[in-house]
Coordinates of C-alpha atoms in Angstrom, one line a residue:
Chain A
M934 CA 0.0 0.0 0.0
D935 CA 1.2 3.5 -0.9
Q936 CA 1.4 5.2 2.5
N937 CA 1.1 8.7 0.9
A938 CA -2.0 7.7 -1.0
K939 CA -3.5 6.3 2.2
K940 CA -2.7 9.5 4.1
T941 CA -4.2 11.7 1.4
A942 CA -7.3 9.6 0.9
L943 CA -8.0 9.5 4.7
R944 CA -7.4 13.2 5.0
M945 CA -10.2 13.8 2.5
I946 CA -12.7 12.9 5.2
P947 CA -14.0 16.2 6.5
Y948 CA -14.6 16.6 10.2
G949 CA -16.2 18.8 12.8
L950 CA -14.8 19.4 16.2
F951 CA -16.3 18.3 19.5
V952 CA -15.3 18.4 23.2
L953 CA -15.7 14.8 24.4
T954 CA -16.5 14.7 28.1
A955 CA -16.9 12.0 30.7
E956 CA -16.9 11.6 34.5
S957 CA -16.3 8.7 36.8
K958 CA -15.0 8.1 40.3
S959 CA -11.5 8.7 38.9
G960 CA -12.4 12.2 37.8
A961 CA -13.5 14.2 34.8
A962 CA -12.2 14.1 31.3
A963 CA -12.6 16.6 28.5
A964 CA -10.8 16.3 25.2
T965 CA -11.2 17.8 21.7
V966 CA -12.0 15.1 19.2
N967 CA -12.9 15.0 15.5
W968 CA -13.5 11.3 14.7
V969 CA -17.2 11.4 15.1
T970 CA -20.1 10.1 13.0
Q971 CA -23.7 9.1 13.5
G972 CA -24.2 5.3 13.4
S973 CA -27.9 4.7 13.5
F974 CA -31.2 6.6 13.5
T975 CA -33.2 4.1 15.6
P976 CA -31.9 3.8 18.2
P977 CA -29.8 7.0 17.7
F978 CA -26.1 6.0 17.8
V979 CA -23.0 8.1 17.6
V980 CA -19.6 6.7 17.0
V981 CA -16.4 8.3 18.3
G982 CA -12.7 7.3 18.0
V983 CA -10.8 7.8 21.3
K984 CA -7.1 7.5 21.9
A985 CA -6.6 4.2 23.8
D986 CA -4.1 5.6 26.3
S987 CA -6.0 8.7 27.1
G988 CA -7.7 9.8 30.3
A989 CA -11.0 10.1 28.5
H990 CA -10.8 6.5 27.3
K991 CA -10.3 5.2 30.9
I992 CA -13.1 7.4 32.3
I993 CA -15.6 6.4 29.5
K994 CA -14.9 2.7 30.2
E995 CA -15.5 3.3 33.9
S996 CA -18.6 5.4 33.5
N997 CA -20.1 3.8 30.4
A998 CA -21.2 7.2 29.3
F999 CA -19.9 10.3 27.5
A1000 CA -21.0 13.6 26.1
L1001 CA -20.1 15.3 22.8
N1002 CA -20.2 19.0 23.2
V1003 CA -20.3 20.5 19.7
L1004 CA -17.9 23.3 19.1
G1005 CA -19.3 26.3 17.3
K1006 CA -17.9 28.6 14.6
G1007 CA -15.3 30.8 16.2
Q1008 CA -14.5 28.5 19.1
Q1009 CA -11.0 27.7 18.0
A1010 CA -9.5 28.7 21.3
M1011 CA -11.7 26.2 23.2
A1012 CA -10.7 23.5 20.7
Y1013 CA -7.0 24.2 21.6
T1014 CA -7.8 24.4 25.3
F1015 CA -9.0 20.8 25.2
F1016 CA -6.2 19.5 23.2
K1017 CA -4.3 19.8 26.5
P1018 CA -4.9 17.7 29.5
A1019 CA -8.1 18.9 31.3
E1020 CA -8.0 20.3 34.8
R1021 CA -11.2 20.3 36.8
Q1022 CA -11.6 23.0 39.4
G1023 CA -15.0 23.0 41.1
S1024 CA -17.6 23.6 38.4
T1025 CA -15.1 24.4 35.7
I1026 CA -12.9 22.2 33.5
S1027 CA -9.8 24.0 32.2
G1028 CA -11.6 27.3 32.9
E1029 CA -14.9 26.3 31.1
P1030 CA -18.0 26.2 33.2
F1031 CA -20.1 23.0 33.1
H1032 CA -22.8 21.1 34.8
A1033 CA -23.3 17.3 35.2
G1034 CA -25.7 15.9 32.6
T1035 CA -28.2 13.1 33.0
T1036 CA -25.4 10.5 32.5
G1037 CA -23.0 12.3 34.8
A1038 CA -20.9 13.5 31.9
P1039 CA -20.0 17.2 32.0
I1040 CA -22.1 19.5 29.7
L1041 CA -20.1 22.6 28.8
A1042 CA -22.0 25.9 29.3
N1043 CA -20.4 27.7 26.3
T1044 CA -20.9 25.3 23.4
P1045 CA -23.9 25.6 21.2
A1046 CA -25.2 22.0 21.4
F1047 CA -24.5 18.6 23.0
V1048 CA -25.5 14.9 23.0
E1049 CA -25.1 12.6 25.9
C1050 CA -24.6 8.9 25.3
R1051 CA -24.7 5.6 27.1
L1052 CA -21.9 3.3 25.8
V1053 CA -23.4 0.4 23.9
A1054 CA -20.4 -1.1 22.1
T1055 CA -16.7 -0.8 22.0
V1056 CA -14.1 -1.9 19.4
E1057 CA -10.7 -2.0 21.1
Q1058 CA -8.3 -3.1 18.4
G1059 CA -6.3 -0.1 17.5
D1060 CA -4.4 2.8 18.9
H1061 CA -7.8 4.4 19.2
S1062 CA -10.9 2.6 20.5
I1063 CA -14.2 3.0 18.7
F1064 CA -17.0 3.8 21.2
V1065 CA -20.6 3.5 20.1
G1066 CA -23.0 5.4 22.2
E1067 CA -26.8 5.6 22.3
V1068 CA -27.9 9.2 22.5
V1069 CA -30.1 9.6 25.6
E1070 CA -30.1 13.3 26.0
A1071 CA -29.5 16.3 23.8
G1072 CA -29.6 20.1 24.1
V1073 CA -29.2 23.1 21.8
A1074 CA -28.2 26.3 23.6
K1075 CA -28.1 28.4 20.4
A1076 CA -30.2 27.3 17.5
P1077 CA -28.3 27.6 14.2
D1078 CA -29.5 30.2 11.8
G1079 CA -28.9 28.1 8.6
R1080 CA -27.7 24.6 8.2
P1081 CA -26.7 23.0 11.5
D1082 CA -23.4 21.8 10.1
D1083 CA -22.5 25.3 9.0
A1084 CA -22.7 26.4 12.7
T1085 CA -20.1 23.8 13.7
L1086 CA -16.4 24.5 14.0
W1087 CA -14.7 22.4 11.3
L1088 CA -11.3 20.9 11.7
K1089 CA -10.1 22.8 8.6
E1090 CA -10.8 26.0 10.4
L1091 CA -8.0 25.3 12.9
G1092 CA -5.4 26.1 10.2
D1093 CA -4.3 25.1 6.7
K1094 CA -1.9 22.5 8.0
V1095 CA -3.9 21.1 10.9
F1096 CA -5.0 17.5 10.4
Y1097 CA -6.0 14.6 12.7
G1098 CA -6.1 11.6 10.4
G1099 CA -4.2 10.0 7.6
Chain B
M1152 CA -35.2 13.9 25.5
D1153 CA -36.1 16.8 23.2
Q1154 CA -36.3 15.2 19.8
N1155 CA -35.8 18.5 18.0
A1156 CA -32.6 19.2 20.0
K1157 CA -31.4 15.7 19.2
K1158 CA -32.0 16.2 15.5
T1159 CA -30.3 19.6 15.5
A1160 CA -27.3 18.5 17.5
L1161 CA -26.7 15.4 15.3
R1162 CA -27.1 17.5 12.2
M1163 CA -24.2 19.6 13.4
I1164 CA -21.8 16.8 12.5
P1165 CA -20.3 17.8 9.1
Y1166 CA -19.9 15.0 6.5
G1167 CA -18.2 14.2 3.3
L1168 CA -19.7 12.0 0.6
F1169 CA -18.4 8.6 -0.5
V1170 CA -19.5 5.8 -2.8
L1171 CA -19.3 2.6 -0.7
T1172 CA -18.7 -0.4 -2.9
A1173 CA -18.5 -4.2 -2.3
E1174 CA -18.7 -7.4 -4.3
S1175 CA -19.5 -11.0 -3.4
K1176 CA -20.9 -14.0 -5.2
S1177 CA -24.3 -12.3 -4.8
G1178 CA -23.2 -9.4 -6.9
A1179 CA -21.9 -5.9 -6.7
A1180 CA -23.1 -3.0 -4.5
A1181 CA -22.4 0.7 -4.7
A1182 CA -24.2 3.2 -2.5
T1183 CA -23.5 6.8 -1.6
V1184 CA -22.9 7.1 2.1
N1185 CA -21.8 9.9 4.5
W1186 CA -21.5 8.3 8.0
V1187 CA -17.7 7.8 7.8
T1188 CA -14.9 8.5 10.1
Q1189 CA -11.3 7.3 10.7
G1190 CA -11.1 5.0 13.8
S1191 CA -7.4 4.3 14.4
F1192 CA -4.0 5.3 13.0
T1193 CA -2.3 1.9 13.7
P1194 CA -3.7 -0.2 12.3
P1195 CA -5.5 2.2 10.0
F1196 CA -9.3 1.8 10.6
V1197 CA -12.2 3.5 9.0
V1198 CA -15.8 3.2 10.3
V1199 CA -18.9 3.4 8.2
G1200 CA -22.6 3.2 9.1
V1201 CA -24.5 1.1 6.6
K1202 CA -28.3 0.7 6.4
A1203 CA -29.0 -2.8 7.8
D1204 CA -31.6 -3.8 5.1
S1205 CA -29.5 -2.6 2.2
G1206 CA -27.8 -4.6 -0.5
A1207 CA -24.4 -3.2 0.4
H1208 CA -24.8 -4.5 4.0
K1209 CA -25.5 -8.0 2.8
I1210 CA -22.6 -8.0 0.3
I1211 CA -20.1 -6.6 2.8
K1212 CA -21.0 -9.3 5.3
E1213 CA -20.5 -11.9 2.6
S1214 CA -17.3 -10.5 1.3
N1215 CA -15.8 -9.1 4.5
A1216 CA -14.5 -6.2 2.5
F1217 CA -15.5 -2.9 1.1
A1218 CA -14.1 0.2 -0.6
L1219 CA -14.9 3.9 0.0
N1220 CA -14.5 5.9 -3.1
V1221 CA -14.2 9.5 -2.1
L1222 CA -16.5 11.8 -4.1
G1223 CA -14.8 15.0 -5.3
K1224 CA -16.0 18.6 -5.6
G1225 CA -18.5 18.9 -8.4
Q1226 CA -19.5 15.2 -8.3
Q1227 CA -23.1 15.8 -7.1
A1228 CA -24.5 13.9 -10.0
M1229 CA -22.6 10.8 -9.1
A1230 CA -23.7 11.1 -5.5
Y1231 CA -27.3 11.1 -6.6
T1232 CA -26.7 8.2 -9.0
F1233 CA -25.6 6.0 -6.1
F1234 CA -28.5 7.0 -3.9
K1235 CA -30.5 4.8 -6.3
P1236 CA -30.1 1.0 -6.4
A1237 CA -26.9 0.1 -8.3
E1238 CA -27.0 -1.8 -11.6
R1239 CA -23.9 -3.6 -12.7
Q1240 CA -23.4 -4.1 -16.5
G1241 CA -20.0 -5.6 -17.4
S1242 CA -17.3 -3.2 -16.1
T1243 CA -19.7 -0.4 -15.2
I1244 CA -22.0 0.1 -12.2
S1245 CA -24.9 2.4 -12.9
G1246 CA -22.9 3.7 -15.8
E1247 CA -19.7 4.4 -13.9
P1248 CA -16.6 2.4 -15.0
F1249 CA -14.7 0.4 -12.3
H1250 CA -12.2 -2.3 -11.8
A1251 CA -11.9 -4.9 -9.1
G1252 CA -9.6 -3.8 -6.2
T1253 CA -7.2 -6.0 -4.1
T1254 CA -10.1 -7.1 -1.9
G1255 CA -12.5 -7.6 -4.9
A1256 CA -14.4 -4.4 -4.1
P1257 CA -15.2 -2.2 -7.1
I1258 CA -12.9 0.8 -7.4
L1259 CA -14.6 3.6 -9.4
A1260 CA -12.5 5.1 -12.2
N1261 CA -13.9 8.6 -11.9
T1262 CA -13.5 9.5 -8.2
P1263 CA -10.4 11.2 -7.0
A1264 CA -9.4 8.7 -4.3
F1265 CA -10.3 5.5 -2.6
V1266 CA -9.5 3.2 0.4
E1267 CA -10.1 -0.5 0.4
C1268 CA -10.8 -2.2 3.7
R1269 CA -11.0 -5.7 5.2
L1270 CA -13.9 -5.9 7.7
V1271 CA -12.5 -6.3 11.2
A1272 CA -15.5 -5.6 13.5
T1273 CA -19.2 -5.1 13.1
V1274 CA -21.8 -3.6 15.5
E1275 CA -25.2 -4.7 14.5
Q1276 CA -27.6 -3.1 16.9
G1277 CA -29.5 -0.4 15.1
D1278 CA -31.2 0.4 11.8
H1279 CA -27.7 0.9 10.4
S1280 CA -24.7 -1.4 11.2
I1281 CA -21.4 0.0 12.1
F1282 CA -18.6 -1.6 10.0
V1283 CA -15.0 -1.2 11.1
G1284 CA -12.5 -1.8 8.3
E1285 CA -8.8 -2.0 8.2
V1286 CA -7.4 0.0 5.3
V1287 CA -5.3 -2.4 3.2
E1288 CA -5.1 -0.5 -0.1
A1289 CA -5.5 3.1 -1.1
G1290 CA -5.2 5.2 -4.2
V1291 CA -5.3 8.8 -5.3
A1292 CA -6.1 9.5 -8.9
K1293 CA -6.0 13.3 -8.6
A1294 CA -3.9 14.8 -5.9
P1295 CA -5.7 17.7 -4.1
D1296 CA -4.2 21.2 -4.7
G1297 CA -4.8 22.4 -1.2
R1298 CA -6.2 20.6 1.9
P1299 CA -7.5 17.1 1.0
D1300 CA -10.8 17.7 2.8
D1301 CA -11.5 20.8 0.6
A1302 CA -11.3 18.5 -2.5
T1303 CA -14.1 16.3 -1.2
L1304 CA -17.7 16.7 -2.0
W1305 CA -19.5 17.7 1.2
L1306 CA -23.0 16.7 2.2
K1307 CA -24.0 20.3 2.5
E1308 CA -23.1 20.8 -1.2
L1309 CA -26.0 18.6 -2.2
G1310 CA -28.5 21.4 -1.2
D1311 CA -29.5 23.6 1.6
K1312 CA -32.1 21.1 2.8
V1313 CA -30.3 17.8 2.2
F1314 CA -29.4 15.9 5.4
Y1315 CA -28.7 12.4 6.3
G1316 CA -28.7 12.3 10.1
G1317 CA -30.6 13.7 13.0

């Protein structure tokens, strides 16, 4: 296999950006992710790829739940905040206010929308695990004016040379 | 759960468009899909959601392989072609020329890039199944000028009111 062709073809997949959150007895996790897709309408499933050696991975496996907080247009700074290890202090994570959702996963106050999921399946075979979650709660803080996907921060908006994939 | 909030939040996930292809003794399948994400770097996994009662689903399960042909900017007509049931005639599917890839999955001649995958895991719990494939072959017919994801046809480019998700 031509490794450059593989990299280019995989980088042709467009992505949005999300802050993946979870909380267990071990603590809270919050990490910017982009490997996200819907996986079923009924029941409503979302799929997310999560680095196998990350804090979020451990906490999702302990809590069997996670939230995806959708980053909105212009929220590049928040995306970069959650590329770094998250630090919880009271009702903030890395400075961002949150409350506990139905599943216990942190729901960020300043992102335009979220879904909360119960973990229903896991594929642990690579350097990232694939978590399949059933959406059990959702909220929209700021209704999009046009297409919902236009209101989302896209990976490409982080910079011409920023990729996570390939 | 507020169903409208769920729909809006899920529609905030941006998507590209791909023609999913597979071939088994039962025949060939080709269907436009958008629920696609990478799932691991090493080994390289991609994840695709496929309608459980579709022909492509049956043929992928029989062949344990599939290809994702990445649709390029301006290929809206091909996206619509493969929303309809595919018809193979010799070395064309629904009029599009192809050849058999390493895995036997059809590789379309007129799309800018493809990845071919061996099926490594399946989650069959919803109206779509989640197929996890290991990328075993890839090709780029037309190298993107700028960012690879800018060269891809995006779901939003099919029309202001076209969605598959929510």
